[in-house]
Every structure is written in C-alpha cells, then in structure tokens.
Amino acid sequence: MGVRGLQSYILAKCPDSLVPVDLTAYTGDKKKRLIVVEGWSCLRSVYGPHMDFICGGQWQEFRASIRRFVNTFQQAHCELVVFFSGGVEEDMRAEWSRKKCQTQDTVNMVMQGLRQRGYTPDRKHFLPNETHPQVFRQVLLSSHVKVISTPYSTDKAMVEYAHANKAYGILANDSDFIMMNAPRYLSLHHLRISGNTISTVIIDREKISSSLDLPLSLFPLLSCLLGNDVVNYEVLEEFHKRLLAQNGESSDEKKKEGIQLVTAVTDFLKNLEEDVKEDITANIGAIIKQVLPESDNCAQLEALFLSGLEQYKESTAPPDAADETPTTAVTVTVIEKEKPKPKEKAEKESDPADLEEEEAETEE
C-alpha cells in the first residue's frame, strides 16, 4: 500500500535520493549479502511480461521465471529471505477495503474492454490470482530460500528482521519503508535483471529529508497527514482541499495524489510550534484540532493517528538477536539442502580372532 503521493513526489522532486546500485558488484566480503524481500510486490516482478495474465495457466513458465530470479541473486552472492503477509489488522481494514474496491473496478474495466473491443489489457492492470502466491512460496522453498509468513502486515517485521540480522537492505515497492528506519530501501520498481547483472536504486531517506527540509522525526506524522494504510485519505479530504486552496492549487484527483499535496503538507508541518514537534504523541490532540478543526469525533481521530504513528515506531532488539524471528509472531519455513552421506569405508577393520581363523583355513 504505502504513503499516498510520496512516490510520485520523490521521482519528480528528489532525483538525488535515488542512488544507483549494482548488486552483482564484488564487495570484497566473502559473506553473502542478506536481502529481505516483500513477497507480494516481488510476485509482480517475477510474473513475466510475456505471460498471459488474463487466461493464466503458464505454471511451468512461472516456475522457471521464479527459479531464474532466485538463481541470479544466488550467483551474485546474495541470500534472499522472502516475507509474506497473512491477515489485515483492524486499523488497516478501511484502506484494505478501499483497495479491494479499486481491484474490482480494474477487473470490470478489463472485462468490459475484452467484451467490447477484444484488446489485450495493459500490463499495469495485472492482478495476481489467489494461486500465484502459493506457487511462488513452493518454488522459493524448493530453491532453498527462507520464507517467513506473518499473521498481519509484513512491514515492521521485515525491518526488525533486517536490523537483527544485519541485512544489506529491503527489496520492496512500498513507500512505508521510507518512513521507517530500514537499513536500505532497495526499489523493486527500479529493479533490472539483465543476464547475470542486477541493478536497482537505493532510496535514501536522509537525502529526502534534506530535500524536504524536514527532520526524519516528523516522517511518521507526514505519512499520517498524507494518508497511509491506517489513516485513510478520505478522512483527510477536507484538510487536503484546504491546504491546496491556500497554496492556490487545484484539488482535482491527479494533483491531490502528487507533488502539490506533499509540498503543502510539508509546509504545514514546518509551521507547527517547536514544542509540538518535539513530542508528537503527547500533542496529537492539538495537531488534530489544526488538521480537522470542525471534527466532532476528536477522541476517535486521536486513537487513529496514534495507531498510524505506532506502525513506524522502532523496535529495539538485543545485540545478540541475530537470526531470531521478529517480535511479531511468524511462521518460518525453509527446506535445508540434503547433506551428502559419508561414504562407507571400503574395508572394515578386521578382528584379530577372525584373522587367526582365516590363517588356519589357509593352512588346511
């Protein structure tokens, strides 16, 4: 899901924050680079563009594509750990429901186009079916890749695991990782695999902070005021319209999701009083009164915003917590490679009594 409009803003206004990286470049370290992968986003990358996602059924090609993806990373001396999410937290159900409605609208549009014009839909309308994640998991396990399933959202669990195991970075397509203190956010959107070469960009949150002239401590609040998985943008619609009107911008749908909104919300945060910025949680009530002054359910909004801020709260792990599972309950599945059995000795050591019997028989 992610933060509304942030990705568009970064691409347009913060090009310096996109740092190219070649994952196949030799680092001089014999230890493999650990890369934590968000499974659902990655599925869209490995389902090849040549595969028909309308009729489906290219399971052998899909398996081959997954194996090529894994083998390329393994040859580049990278170890993958893939996370899959389970259910949806209660706080995130409103945004999840809205996304599902958008998915249904996409399906209706594709089916209408097929019936009326018989055209092949654009790749951007690709929607994985319920079987794709299961096949993806099975092929990853057969390729000896560790798969971790979380009961709810994977974001926080992935960051915890990455820190605890000193991962090189997180490969995903979710702007929430920019708001979190992730080791490195490797953009799945910019991932390019050509032969044995793997390249992408690291989205540098420090450079985004410098470009916005906004401290990293205010990033979680920026996310909540733009709209994220917890704070639905529909709750903030009046606030967004007011900010855009003050800046002389149109509040149509395209602009509301883009550059102008991020700029307007950033300016709003800069104008907050210093004591409010220093302790956002304690002053969340005062912030909401400025954001939605005419709201009658301030207590409910406070709880919603506090929940939205909580998802970006860092979890501290002990120094020796490497290879431990995150604090979120998870299921770890991995198929270990079969160890070769020791070869049996060609000749067993002989007992002295047996040797005496053999000599006696020879003399006879």
Tab-separated table of C-alpha atoms in Angstrom:
chain	number	residue	atom	x	y	z
A	1	MET	CA	0.000	0.000	0.000
A	2	GLY	CA	2.240	2.859	1.217
A	3	VAL	CA	2.091	6.620	1.681
A	4	ARG	CA	-0.219	8.458	-0.677
A	5	GLY	CA	1.572	10.569	-3.318
A	6	LEU	CA	5.062	10.193	-1.833
A	7	GLN	CA	6.499	8.010	-4.590
A	8	SER	CA	5.435	10.493	-7.279
A	9	TYR	CA	6.968	13.364	-5.341
A	10	ILE	CA	10.318	11.577	-4.907
A	11	LEU	CA	10.592	10.736	-8.598
A	12	ALA	CA	9.782	14.323	-9.609
A	13	LYS	CA	11.454	16.427	-6.914
A	14	CYS	CA	14.109	14.263	-5.228
A	15	PRO	CA	16.099	12.586	-8.033
A	16	ASP	CA	19.284	12.828	-5.938
A	17	SER	CA	17.733	10.464	-3.388
A	18	LEU	CA	17.741	7.638	-5.970
A	19	VAL	CA	21.232	6.153	-5.639
A	20	PRO	CA	22.050	3.543	-8.341
A	21	VAL	CA	23.463	0.259	-7.051
A	22	ASP	CA	24.805	-2.821	-8.821
A	23	LEU	CA	24.048	-5.854	-6.658
A	24	THR	CA	26.396	-8.042	-8.686
A	25	ALA	CA	29.432	-5.825	-7.992
A	26	TYR	CA	32.075	-7.576	-5.888
A	27	THR	CA	32.379	-6.019	-2.428
A	28	GLY	CA	35.432	-7.971	-1.260
A	29	ASP	CA	33.398	-9.569	1.527
A	30	LYS	CA	33.126	-13.361	1.466
A	31	LYS	CA	29.902	-13.238	3.467
A	32	LYS	CA	26.713	-13.282	1.421
A	33	ARG	CA	24.627	-10.103	1.333
A	34	LEU	CA	21.286	-10.708	3.027
A	35	ILE	CA	18.340	-9.115	1.209
A	36	VAL	CA	14.880	-9.113	2.790
A	37	VAL	CA	12.150	-9.244	0.129
A	38	GLU	CA	8.464	-8.302	0.275
A	39	GLY	CA	6.873	-11.322	-1.401
A	40	TRP	CA	3.637	-9.845	-2.751
A	41	SER	CA	5.402	-6.966	-4.536
A	42	CYS	CA	8.084	-9.313	-5.849
A	43	LEU	CA	5.453	-11.631	-7.327
A	44	ARG	CA	4.513	-8.930	-9.828
A	45	SER	CA	8.140	-8.705	-10.966
A	46	VAL	CA	8.726	-12.423	-11.485
A	47	TYR	CA	5.458	-12.971	-13.361
A	48	GLY	CA	6.995	-12.312	-16.767
A	49	PRO	CA	5.552	-9.721	-19.178
A	50	HIS	CA	5.245	-12.405	-21.873
A	51	MET	CA	2.791	-14.421	-19.759
A	52	ASP	CA	-0.940	-14.046	-20.367
A	53	PHE	CA	-2.378	-12.885	-17.037
A	54	ILE	CA	-5.974	-12.869	-18.336
A	55	CYS	CA	-6.350	-16.578	-19.142
A	56	GLY	CA	-3.381	-17.669	-16.994
A	57	GLY	CA	-2.185	-21.250	-16.787
A	58	GLN	CA	1.504	-20.765	-17.653
A	59	TRP	CA	2.625	-22.508	-14.482
A	60	GLN	CA	5.803	-24.020	-15.920
A	61	GLU	CA	6.891	-20.621	-17.265
A	62	PHE	CA	6.039	-19.009	-13.934
A	63	ARG	CA	8.144	-21.570	-12.034
A	64	ALA	CA	11.023	-21.117	-14.463
A	65	SER	CA	10.852	-17.330	-14.039
A	66	ILE	CA	10.998	-17.643	-10.230
A	67	ARG	CA	13.985	-20.013	-10.411
A	68	ARG	CA	15.842	-17.653	-12.761
A	69	PHE	CA	15.157	-14.781	-10.351
A	70	VAL	CA	16.495	-16.741	-7.364
A	71	ASN	CA	19.491	-18.190	-9.231
A	72	THR	CA	20.572	-14.756	-10.453
A	73	PHE	CA	20.660	-13.432	-6.886
A	74	GLN	CA	22.430	-16.540	-5.614
A	75	GLN	CA	25.083	-16.218	-8.313
A	76	ALA	CA	25.516	-12.577	-7.257
A	77	HIS	CA	26.408	-13.820	-3.758
A	78	CYS	CA	23.088	-12.635	-2.287
A	79	GLU	CA	20.892	-14.532	0.156
A	80	LEU	CA	17.141	-13.893	-0.064
A	81	VAL	CA	14.628	-14.045	2.780
A	82	VAL	CA	11.070	-13.558	1.499
A	83	PHE	CA	8.206	-12.295	3.675
A	84	PHE	CA	4.508	-12.920	3.038
A	85	SER	CA	1.697	-11.242	4.953
A	86	GLY	CA	-1.317	-13.004	6.386
A	87	GLY	CA	-4.418	-11.160	7.540
A	88	VAL	CA	-5.161	-7.452	7.816
A	89	GLU	CA	-5.051	-5.572	11.117
A	90	GLU	CA	-8.300	-3.990	12.212
A	91	ASP	CA	-6.783	-0.498	11.920
A	92	MET	CA	-5.904	-1.112	8.268
A	93	ARG	CA	-9.171	-2.662	7.116
A	94	ALA	CA	-10.692	0.572	5.831
A	95	GLU	CA	-7.771	1.201	3.458
A	96	TRP	CA	-7.617	-2.503	2.556
A	97	SER	CA	-11.342	-2.428	1.699
A	98	ARG	CA	-10.852	0.641	-0.492
A	99	LYS	CA	-8.009	-1.113	-2.357
A	100	LYS	CA	-10.186	-4.169	-2.904
A	101	CYS	CA	-12.897	-1.978	-4.411
A	102	GLN	CA	-10.299	-0.479	-6.754
A	103	THR	CA	-9.253	-4.002	-7.714
A	104	GLN	CA	-12.847	-4.881	-8.558
A	105	ASP	CA	-13.122	-1.736	-10.678
A	106	THR	CA	-9.968	-2.785	-12.568
A	107	VAL	CA	-11.402	-6.263	-13.189
A	108	ASN	CA	-14.658	-4.769	-14.502
A	109	MET	CA	-12.746	-2.388	-16.789
A	110	VAL	CA	-10.593	-5.213	-18.197
A	111	MET	CA	-13.587	-7.486	-18.778
A	112	GLN	CA	-15.565	-4.685	-20.427
A	113	GLY	CA	-12.629	-3.941	-22.766
A	114	LEU	CA	-12.340	-7.615	-23.700
A	115	ARG	CA	-16.060	-7.895	-24.461
A	116	GLN	CA	-16.381	-4.671	-26.440
A	117	ARG	CA	-13.040	-4.348	-28.237
A	118	GLY	CA	-11.219	-7.637	-27.679
A	119	TYR	CA	-7.981	-5.817	-26.865
A	120	THR	CA	-5.103	-7.118	-24.733
A	121	PRO	CA	-5.066	-5.163	-21.434
A	122	ASP	CA	-2.060	-3.087	-20.447
A	123	ARG	CA	0.469	-4.734	-18.147
A	124	LYS	CA	-0.291	-2.204	-15.394
A	125	HIS	CA	-3.683	-3.902	-14.934
A	126	PHE	CA	-2.039	-7.198	-13.922
A	127	LEU	CA	-3.804	-8.735	-10.919
A	128	PRO	CA	-2.368	-11.924	-9.386
A	129	ASN	CA	-4.933	-14.584	-8.591
A	130	GLU	CA	-5.144	-16.497	-5.322
A	131	THR	CA	-2.996	-19.374	-6.629
A	132	HIS	CA	0.051	-17.301	-7.601
A	133	PRO	CA	1.339	-16.678	-4.032
A	134	GLN	CA	1.054	-20.385	-3.212
A	135	VAL	CA	3.068	-21.385	-6.271
A	136	PHE	CA	5.571	-18.612	-5.530
A	137	ARG	CA	6.104	-19.958	-1.991
A	138	GLN	CA	6.513	-23.555	-3.146
A	139	VAL	CA	9.103	-22.714	-5.805
A	140	LEU	CA	11.037	-20.484	-3.374
A	141	LEU	CA	11.168	-23.306	-0.835
A	142	SER	CA	12.283	-25.825	-3.442
A	143	SER	CA	15.056	-23.354	-4.341
A	144	HIS	CA	16.206	-23.349	-0.666
A	145	VAL	CA	15.028	-19.808	0.051
A	146	LYS	CA	13.809	-18.987	3.558
A	147	VAL	CA	10.139	-17.946	3.560
A	148	ILE	CA	8.601	-16.133	6.548
A	149	SER	CA	4.846	-15.712	6.909
A	150	THR	CA	3.497	-13.077	9.299
A	151	PRO	CA	-0.050	-13.112	10.660
A	152	TYR	CA	-0.562	-9.483	9.632
A	153	SER	CA	1.329	-6.758	7.736
A	154	THR	CA	4.962	-7.542	6.973
A	155	ASP	CA	6.483	-4.030	7.070
A	156	LYS	CA	7.503	-3.802	10.713
A	157	ALA	CA	8.521	-7.464	10.920
A	158	MET	CA	10.771	-7.049	7.869
A	159	VAL	CA	12.538	-4.023	9.355
A	160	GLU	CA	13.039	-5.824	12.676
A	161	TYR	CA	14.435	-8.894	10.930
A	162	ALA	CA	16.712	-6.797	8.712
A	163	HIS	CA	18.207	-4.959	11.699
A	164	ALA	CA	18.575	-8.092	13.829
A	165	ASN	CA	20.375	-9.993	11.062
A	166	LYS	CA	22.356	-7.027	9.668
A	167	ALA	CA	20.742	-7.290	6.252
A	168	TYR	CA	22.120	-5.343	3.306
A	169	GLY	CA	18.687	-3.949	2.521
A	170	ILE	CA	14.958	-4.433	1.964
A	171	LEU	CA	13.729	-5.054	-1.581
A	172	ALA	CA	10.141	-3.858	-1.912
A	173	ASN	CA	7.782	-1.431	-3.599
A	174	ASP	CA	6.245	0.246	-0.552
A	175	SER	CA	6.949	3.858	0.419
A	176	ASP	CA	6.244	2.994	4.071
A	177	PHE	CA	9.859	1.794	4.262
A	178	ILE	CA	10.988	5.373	3.587
A	179	MET	CA	9.136	6.411	6.739
A	180	MET	CA	10.754	3.591	8.740
A	181	ASN	CA	14.380	3.295	9.729
A	182	ALA	CA	15.094	0.474	7.285
A	183	PRO	CA	18.763	-0.472	6.622
A	184	ARG	CA	18.500	0.272	2.899
A	185	TYR	CA	15.340	0.563	0.847
A	186	LEU	CA	16.021	-1.127	-2.491
A	187	SER	CA	13.374	-0.140	-5.019
A	188	LEU	CA	11.657	-3.102	-6.638
A	189	HIS	CA	10.128	-0.676	-9.139
A	190	HIS	CA	13.622	0.145	-10.472
A	191	LEU	CA	14.915	-3.443	-10.368
A	192	ARG	CA	16.510	-4.535	-13.649
A	193	ILE	CA	17.899	-8.019	-14.294
A	194	SER	CA	19.885	-8.435	-17.492
A	195	GLY	CA	21.726	-11.713	-17.828
A	196	ASN	CA	23.674	-12.074	-14.575
A	197	THR	CA	23.547	-8.336	-13.788
A	198	ILE	CA	21.186	-6.985	-11.112
A	199	SER	CA	20.722	-3.248	-10.741
A	200	THR	CA	18.278	-1.028	-8.862
A	201	VAL	CA	18.333	2.174	-6.792
A	202	ILE	CA	18.594	2.804	-3.073
A	203	ILE	CA	16.026	5.384	-1.999
A	204	ASP	CA	17.981	7.446	0.533
A	205	ARG	CA	15.677	8.814	3.257
A	206	GLU	CA	18.406	11.155	4.510
A	207	LYS	CA	18.510	12.897	1.130
A	208	ILE	CA	14.706	13.067	1.019
A	209	SER	CA	14.787	14.685	4.447
A	210	SER	CA	17.321	17.223	3.179
A	211	SER	CA	15.280	17.936	0.044
A	212	LEU	CA	12.064	18.453	2.043
A	213	ASP	CA	13.950	20.357	4.750
A	214	LEU	CA	12.053	18.191	7.204
A	215	PRO	CA	13.638	16.166	10.055
A	216	LEU	CA	13.298	12.392	9.973
A	217	SER	CA	11.461	12.507	13.304
A	218	LEU	CA	8.482	14.106	11.519
A	219	PHE	CA	8.306	11.495	8.740
A	220	PRO	CA	5.726	9.307	10.558
A	221	LEU	CA	3.433	12.307	11.025
A	222	LEU	CA	3.959	13.301	7.385
A	223	SER	CA	2.802	9.821	6.396
A	224	CYS	CA	-0.329	10.058	8.548
A	225	LEU	CA	-1.237	13.501	7.179
A	226	LEU	CA	-0.801	12.367	3.569
A	227	GLY	CA	-2.772	9.166	4.132
A	228	ASN	CA	-1.395	5.681	4.683
A	229	ASP	CA	-2.526	2.143	5.485
A	230	VAL	CA	-4.086	3.226	8.800
A	231	VAL	CA	-5.204	6.839	8.284
A	232	ASN	CA	-7.425	6.682	5.222
A	233	TYR	CA	-7.072	9.638	2.844
A	234	GLU	CA	-10.865	10.073	2.832
A	235	VAL	CA	-10.648	11.127	6.491
A	236	LEU	CA	-8.199	13.850	5.438
A	237	GLU	CA	-10.043	15.012	2.324
A	238	GLU	CA	-11.191	18.349	3.770
A	239	PHE	CA	-7.724	19.025	5.184
A	240	HIS	CA	-6.104	18.353	1.791
A	241	LYS	CA	-8.574	20.589	-0.039
A	242	ARG	CA	-7.955	23.412	2.391
A	243	LEU	CA	-4.163	23.186	2.066
A	244	LEU	CA	-4.270	23.081	-1.730
A	245	ALA	CA	-6.660	26.036	-1.839
A	246	GLN	CA	-4.344	28.055	0.425
A	247	ASN	CA	-1.454	27.354	-1.942
A	248	GLY	CA	-3.551	28.270	-4.973
A	249	GLU	CA	-3.554	24.720	-6.320
A	250	SER	CA	-6.400	22.751	-7.832
A	251	SER	CA	-7.801	19.930	-5.707
A	252	ASP	CA	-8.556	17.550	-8.553
A	253	GLU	CA	-7.728	13.874	-8.066
A	254	LYS	CA	-4.493	13.796	-10.075
A	255	LYS	CA	-2.902	16.705	-8.257
A	256	LYS	CA	-4.152	15.570	-4.878
A	257	GLU	CA	-2.053	12.433	-5.210
A	258	GLY	CA	1.046	14.218	-6.435
A	259	ILE	CA	3.606	16.874	-5.849
A	260	GLN	CA	1.423	19.740	-4.675
A	261	LEU	CA	-0.099	17.812	-1.787
A	262	VAL	CA	3.248	16.592	-0.435
A	263	THR	CA	4.615	20.143	-0.636
A	264	ALA	CA	1.549	21.594	1.113
A	265	VAL	CA	1.590	19.049	3.951
A	266	THR	CA	5.342	19.514	4.417
A	267	ASP	CA	4.862	23.280	4.756
A	268	PHE	CA	2.109	22.653	7.309
A	269	LEU	CA	4.481	20.532	9.415
A	270	LYS	CA	7.246	23.143	9.249
A	271	ASN	CA	4.865	25.759	10.662
A	272	LEU	CA	3.982	23.703	13.731
A	273	GLU	CA	5.235	25.042	17.041
A	274	GLU	CA	8.597	23.688	18.186
A	275	ASP	CA	7.287	22.166	21.418
A	276	VAL	CA	4.642	20.288	19.376
A	277	LYS	CA	7.301	18.904	17.020
A	278	GLU	CA	9.417	17.698	19.931
A	279	ASP	CA	6.706	15.373	21.272
A	280	ILE	CA	4.192	14.491	18.578
A	281	THR	CA	2.459	11.740	20.548
A	282	ALA	CA	1.745	13.953	23.552
A	283	ASN	CA	0.484	16.785	21.326
A	284	ILE	CA	-1.502	14.722	18.828
A	285	GLY	CA	-4.766	16.247	20.079
A	286	ALA	CA	-3.558	19.788	19.344
A	287	ILE	CA	-2.364	18.703	15.888
A	288	ILE	CA	-5.744	17.152	15.040
A	289	LYS	CA	-7.523	20.356	16.045
A	290	GLN	CA	-5.433	22.198	13.441
A	291	VAL	CA	-5.901	19.484	10.818
A	292	LEU	CA	-9.637	18.926	11.254
A	293	PRO	CA	-10.971	21.791	13.404
A	294	GLU	CA	-14.640	21.060	12.640
A	295	SER	CA	-14.495	17.357	13.528
A	296	ASP	CA	-16.832	16.098	16.264
A	297	ASN	CA	-15.016	12.822	16.966
A	298	CYS	CA	-11.605	14.051	18.121
A	299	ALA	CA	-11.097	11.112	20.504
A	300	GLN	CA	-11.594	8.613	17.689
A	301	LEU	CA	-9.234	10.558	15.416
A	302	GLU	CA	-6.595	10.695	18.158
A	303	ALA	CA	-6.718	6.911	18.507
A	304	LEU	CA	-6.499	6.530	14.723
A	305	PHE	CA	-3.468	8.825	14.397
A	306	LEU	CA	-1.690	7.217	17.356
A	307	SER	CA	-2.185	3.834	15.716
A	308	GLY	CA	-0.819	5.249	12.457
A	309	LEU	CA	2.271	6.576	14.230
A	310	GLU	CA	2.776	3.293	16.083
A	311	GLN	CA	3.414	1.324	12.900
A	312	TYR	CA	6.601	3.373	12.324
A	313	LYS	CA	7.859	3.049	15.883
A	314	GLU	CA	11.246	1.387	16.028
A	315	SER	CA	11.606	-1.891	17.890
A	316	THR	CA	14.851	-2.309	19.779
A	317	ALA	CA	16.493	-5.704	19.541
A	318	PRO	CA	19.287	-7.066	21.772
A	319	PRO	CA	22.773	-7.158	20.201
A	320	ASP	CA	22.814	-10.975	20.054
A	321	ALA	CA	19.386	-11.209	18.420
A	322	ALA	CA	20.780	-12.242	15.030
A	323	ASP	CA	18.752	-14.853	13.180
A	324	GLU	CA	15.897	-14.563	15.638
A	325	THR	CA	12.353	-14.117	14.415
A	326	PRO	CA	10.787	-10.644	14.732
A	327	THR	CA	8.705	-9.695	17.779
A	328	THR	CA	5.629	-10.188	15.585
A	329	ALA	CA	4.603	-13.850	15.606
A	330	VAL	CA	5.726	-15.504	12.400
A	331	THR	CA	5.970	-18.855	10.720
A	332	VAL	CA	9.375	-19.635	9.255
A	333	THR	CA	9.588	-22.220	6.522
A	334	VAL	CA	12.798	-23.376	4.912
A	335	ILE	CA	13.928	-26.565	3.200
A	336	GLU	CA	17.508	-27.337	4.030
A	337	LYS	CA	19.771	-28.780	1.377
A	338	GLU	CA	20.377	-32.505	1.777
A	339	LYS	CA	23.749	-33.220	3.301
A	340	PRO	CA	25.778	-35.861	1.454
A	341	LYS	CA	26.002	-39.128	3.363
A	342	PRO	CA	29.523	-40.157	4.427
A	343	LYS	CA	30.958	-42.825	2.203
A	344	GLU	CA	31.263	-46.255	3.766
A	345	LYS	CA	34.774	-47.478	4.249
A	346	ALA	CA	35.804	-49.916	1.568
A	347	GLU	CA	37.366	-52.316	4.050
A	348	LYS	CA	36.196	-52.795	7.609
A	349	GLU	CA	38.748	-53.213	10.341
A	350	SER	CA	39.247	-56.918	10.942
A	351	ASP	CA	39.043	-58.557	14.324
A	352	PRO	CA	42.248	-60.422	15.402
A	353	ALA	CA	40.235	-63.590	16.086
A	354	ASP	CA	38.850	-63.535	12.551
A	355	LEU	CA	42.353	-63.211	11.125
A	356	GLU	CA	43.512	-66.296	13.083
A	357	GLU	CA	40.561	-68.327	11.719
A	358	GLU	CA	41.344	-67.242	8.136
A	359	GLU	CA	45.020	-68.248	8.536
A	360	ALA	CA	44.021	-71.645	9.942
A	361	GLU	CA	41.748	-72.300	6.985
A	362	THR	CA	44.542	-71.326	4.577
A	363	GLU	CA	46.985	-73.777	6.205
A	364	GLU	CA	44.467	-76.608	5.908
